[in-house]
Amino acid sequence: MSSLDTLKARLLEVDDLSNAAALLRWDQTTYMPPEGAPARGRQLATLSRLAHELFTNAETGRLLDAAAKETASLPFDADDASLVRVTRRNWEQSVKMPTALVAEFQEHSALSYQAWTEARPKNDFAAVRPLLEKTLELSRRTADCFPGYQHIADPLIDFSDYGMKASSVKQLFSELRAKLVPIVRAITSRPVADESCIRQHAPEADQLGFGVEVIRRFGYDFARGRQDKTHHPFMTKFSLGDIRITTRVREDEITDALFSTLHECGHALYELGIDRAYEGTPLANGTSSGVHESQSRLWENLVGRSRGFWEFFYPRLQQVFAKQLQGVPLDAFYKAVNRVERSLIRTDADEVTYNLHVMLRFDLELDLLEGKVAVKDLARVWRERFEADFGIPVPDDKNGVLQDVHWYGGPIGGAFQGYTLGNILSAQFFATAVKAHPGIPGEVKKGEFGTLHGWLRDNIYKHGAKFTAPELIQRVTGGPLTIGPYLDYLWGKYQPLYGLREEERLGAGVA
Amino acid sequence: MSSLDTLKARLLEVDDLSNAAALLRWDQTTYMPPEGAPARGRQLATLSRLAHELFTNAETGRLLDAAAKETASLPFDADDASLVRVTRRNWEQSVKMPTALVAEFQEHSALSYQAWTEARPKNDFAAVRPLLEKTLELSRRTADCFPGYQHIADPLIDFSDYGMKASSVKQLFSELRAKLVPIVRAITSRPVADESCIRQHAPEADQLGFGVEVIRRFGYDFARGRQDKTHHPFMTKFSLGDIRITTRVREDEITDALFSTLHECGHALYELGIDRAYEGTPLANGTSSGVHESQSRLWENLVGRSRGFWEFFYPRLQQVFAKQLQGVPLDAFYKAVNRVERSLIRTDADEVTYNLHVMLRFDLELDLLEGKVAVKDLARVWRERFEADFGIPVPDDKNGVLQDVHWYGGPIGGAFQGYTLGNILSAQFFATAVKAHPGIPGEVKKGEFGTLHGWLRDNIYKHGAKFTAPELIQRVTGGPLTIGPYLDYLWGKYQPLYGLREEERLGAGVA
């Protein structure tokens, strides 16, 4: 048996433990009764500890060295060479963290998540504050395992978007903000689109049924997945044969569950498309948070909020919600699902203002980690900054600092930048796909997604984590990440929708 | 830190791994998409292997020795003394089995279960036959880890009903059969009770809702549990804060889901009642399969099929199924849910014939293990023996050898005797409870179960696995397991229902 094979067997065992932990988390967020939480935290700590011990021990390092020699003559993009390269990168990251810290963080996150599920509906930030303080401390201790960073957030950003730093994200966000703000201003100077047609009662089962119908057409494979309800939708994977999504439903809006379903389906299509030969290895994952979000946002927005998509699906939706949508023309509906307005909730935000929500959170993460903002002041600071950025008051914490699960179920730092990276990349990838296959928009109008899905699978999905995000973007688009296609996409869509004038695109400057 | 404390910390870790494995199994049987099965099997193998390694290694043995010294002066029933005693017994059992065999069996069972879920509706015994052959081989190899047994089934029976042997079960079953057969003959010489009132369409949601209403009154705690649907109902536990049940629903019978819900609730009440100080130790379990089934059968039958129970609940059921039960008198309904007839399916069988189903399976387990019956002939032998015992033909394998999950999701051997031990004990325990609290039947008529539940908790549930089944039975009832109370209960209930004559109880002899 080669060292590579021995390494693979060991990785498979690590994978089994990690996937068992993922199932424990999925269960906690979907079905677990409340009193299961303390033991669940302990179980997650034990599984994470064992997985971390097994992955980081010296024998794994020796196997990696030996496997590197065995694969030295292979080309860069050969599966086995990539496996060794990517595993070594993960290993070098993991060995720097003490197992006890990893386990402690897992257990704490499980308890903190549980507290958040109760605190959010009660609008009770005080109940989670001590837990959030602990989360911040654990996040800092995690970052401090990587001495020599420029910014304390850098190691945490590295976990989700390898190669990015606080400084590079800040610069990118600053450029993007400068271009976005004029568009937001221009749009919000127009009358708000009428959304009354979608703001109607819509039974849960009908909403879920329609969403399932759409994602089946996208190519979501229910033999390898399922959808359940949860507090905060997510995608998770227990093997390449079991990739699940979750959603949530408010019955006061026809499309409430839909876009969350499409979003998570985009994540799932990415993972479902990974080469199944990578099963049980670090290659069997999306390569970064940004690339992952590019797929959720591509299917949710560039496809799911496009006029072509609704040319096909709107008549079907009118059948499902006959009473509600009778006599509502396609264009009115299309405008409603693409209304742009400054609003309170990130996950409900339109494509244009969405990134401002992300930037707010990203800046707060940096300030928290740097100690510029204390957790005890976070709810207040959130409200102040939100009002400054969006010009609308935050009525309560459940529509403010309690709205997102991220800080309550994982580290502070690295949690949010991926959403905006994903928005940018979704347009960059989509433009590349359409350039390669100009027929894609026409197919979307017919409810056909095979060419688009196939291109994404062949160019992005199947590679899993073989290439880093920068490597992948270069391979797929021929250049680095760039905001041009995203801004062109937004302008191309919203200029006609809101009758914007070309000079408004440039605006008066940076907000 | 004492050795006992170190031992407890280690047991907690074993418990975390075992509970994670239990959740993986629960998920497989409730929600997992079909293509998740291969990885799930592997994950279960890994978790079982790690749990077994950790539990059986020499350090656990040393800790047990040291902890035994530390607890030597404690009385037999002290928690810590019991913990050491019970853990040592489990440890001595576990160390005899190679870890690789344990892991192989877990993985095989996961795959075999998955195949069974597909084979049963298709009536396709051939599809599971090779898997069942492997199960038999693994069961034999497991038994052979315990050389010196009288019968090859003995070690397997020991896992579930410690202290019982094939010979003692056979003798008990033979005595019971001699007393049961005359009663079955007497009843089946009468006209079959009219069950048309319950054989009516009943929507799933209504059935489930009513069942939940009942088990809330029994004392099932939804903050520490939940109910989901599955192929074959079961109870499972992930901690003392998370004890779940599953059920299944056929909409062609009003009470189809109900009795399965009550049955699993009985199992759950047992585990929910365990002293929470035992969390994470081998004491936090039911003590044997037989005692566990005594609780499922007690709540399902001695309570849930009693006339007093329905005096309270029937008016409520009539509200839920107003159209179906309008004008059906309580007595007609009571007779229908207690109809006795020779039928095909064990889980649907009445209280009187039920044990004959168990005995058939128990005998087949012995014959399979002994090599007297080959798996290739099993479907045929099942049909022949069933027809001989029950006098009705088996139309197909899904109503025959494919009906029960047990052999397809676990070992052959030790799987079934617990049901009949449970029937016997349910009556023995119930009679003891009523002797201590003669008001219990009167409370049941008022939908009150607190006295019964409290007595069971204080005398049985809270002890968990502290006492072996024989020890517990002696403590609770003042004597050993005995079939008298069970036969008295059956006669007392069915004699008036079917107008039996006293001399019929003795019958003409053994069938």
Short mmCIF file of C-alpha atoms in Angstrom, two decimals, chain A residues 12-13 15-17 19-20 23-27 30-37 39-40 42-43 46-47 49-50 221-226 228 238-244 276 279-280, chain B residues 12-13 15-17 19-20 23-27 30-37 39-40 42-43 46-47 49-50 221-226 228 238-244 276 279-280:
data_model
loop_
_atom_site.label_atom_id
_atom_site.label_comp_id
_atom_site.label_asym_id
_atom_site.label_seq_id
_atom_site.Cartn_x
_atom_site.Cartn_y
_atom_site.Cartn_z
CA LEU A 12 -11.66 8.98 5.03
CA GLU A 13 -11.81 8.40 8.75
CA ASP A 15 -14.17 12.69 6.91
CA ASP A 16 -16.47 10.19 8.64
CA LEU A 17 -16.06 12.04 11.93
CA ASN A 19 -19.65 14.29 8.48
CA ALA A 20 -21.11 12.76 11.62
CA LEU A 23 -25.30 15.61 10.81
CA LEU A 24 -25.39 16.44 14.51
CA ARG A 25 -25.44 20.13 13.59
CA TRP A 26 -28.10 19.65 10.92
CA ASP A 27 -30.26 17.81 13.42
CA THR A 30 -33.92 21.19 12.15
CA TYR A 31 -35.45 18.65 14.53
CA MET A 32 -33.65 18.39 17.87
CA PRO A 33 -35.81 19.01 20.95
CA PRO A 34 -34.49 21.90 23.05
CA GLU A 35 -33.21 19.84 25.96
CA GLY A 36 -30.94 17.92 23.64
CA ALA A 37 -28.63 20.92 23.38
CA ALA A 39 -25.32 16.80 25.24
CA ARG A 40 -25.26 17.81 21.59
CA ARG A 42 -20.55 17.76 24.13
CA GLN A 43 -20.98 15.26 21.31
CA THR A 46 -15.87 14.97 21.12
CA LEU A 47 -16.23 14.38 17.38
CA ARG A 49 -11.58 16.66 18.94
CA LEU A 50 -11.15 13.16 17.54
CA ASP A 221 -31.14 15.44 -7.19
CA PHE A 222 -33.55 14.30 -4.48
CA ALA A 223 -31.99 10.83 -4.46
CA ARG A 224 -28.95 12.63 -3.05
CA GLY A 225 -30.66 15.30 -1.03
CA ARG A 226 -33.72 16.70 0.68
CA ASP A 228 -36.14 20.63 5.61
CA PHE A 238 -22.80 14.29 4.86
CA SER A 239 -21.24 12.64 1.81
CA LEU A 240 -21.33 13.23 -1.93
CA GLY A 241 -24.44 11.03 -1.83
CA ASP A 242 -26.24 13.17 0.75
CA ILE A 243 -26.28 16.93 0.23
CA ARG A 244 -29.19 18.66 1.92
CA ARG A 276 -17.39 11.59 -6.90
CA GLU A 279 -15.35 11.33 -1.85
CA GLY A 280 -13.84 11.27 1.60
CA LEU B 12 -18.75 10.04 28.58
CA GLU B 13 -16.61 10.07 25.48
CA ASP B 15 -21.25 7.70 25.11
CA ASP B 16 -20.78 10.70 22.82
CA LEU B 17 -19.60 8.41 20.03
CA ASN B 19 -25.02 8.64 20.66
CA ALA B 20 -23.66 10.19 17.49
CA LEU B 23 -28.37 9.79 15.51
CA LEU B 24 -26.84 8.56 12.24
CA ARG B 25 -29.10 5.52 12.44
CA TRP B 26 -32.18 7.57 13.32
CA ASP B 27 -31.50 9.81 10.36
CA THR B 30 -36.34 8.77 8.95
CA TYR B 31 -34.96 11.34 6.53
CA MET B 32 -31.77 10.24 4.76
CA PRO B 33 -31.94 10.27 0.96
CA PRO B 34 -31.23 6.82 -0.51
CA GLU B 35 -27.82 7.58 -1.98
CA GLY B 36 -26.57 8.53 1.46
CA ALA B 37 -26.48 4.88 2.49
CA ALA B 39 -21.24 6.65 3.31
CA ARG B 40 -23.62 6.27 6.24
CA ARG B 42 -18.92 3.75 6.63
CA GLN B 43 -19.56 6.54 9.13
CA THR B 46 -15.94 4.43 12.06
CA LEU B 47 -17.90 5.66 15.06
CA ARG B 49 -14.87 1.26 15.90
CA LEU B 50 -13.68 4.31 17.81
CA ASP B 221 -42.02 15.29 27.38
CA PHE B 222 -41.73 17.03 24.00
CA ALA B 223 -39.01 19.32 25.34
CA ARG B 224 -36.95 16.13 25.53
CA GLY B 225 -38.32 14.28 22.54
CA ARG B 226 -40.22 14.25 19.27
CA ASP B 228 -41.13 11.24 13.30
CA PHE B 238 -29.17 10.64 21.98
CA SER B 239 -28.93 11.79 25.59
CA LEU B 240 -31.26 11.87 28.57
CA GLY B 241 -32.39 15.22 27.15
CA ASP B 242 -33.27 13.83 23.72
CA ILE B 243 -35.32 10.65 23.58
CA ARG B 244 -37.28 10.24 20.36
CA ARG B 276 -30.38 12.19 35.04
CA GLU B 279 -26.14 10.73 31.96
CA GLY B 280 -23.20 9.57 29.91
#
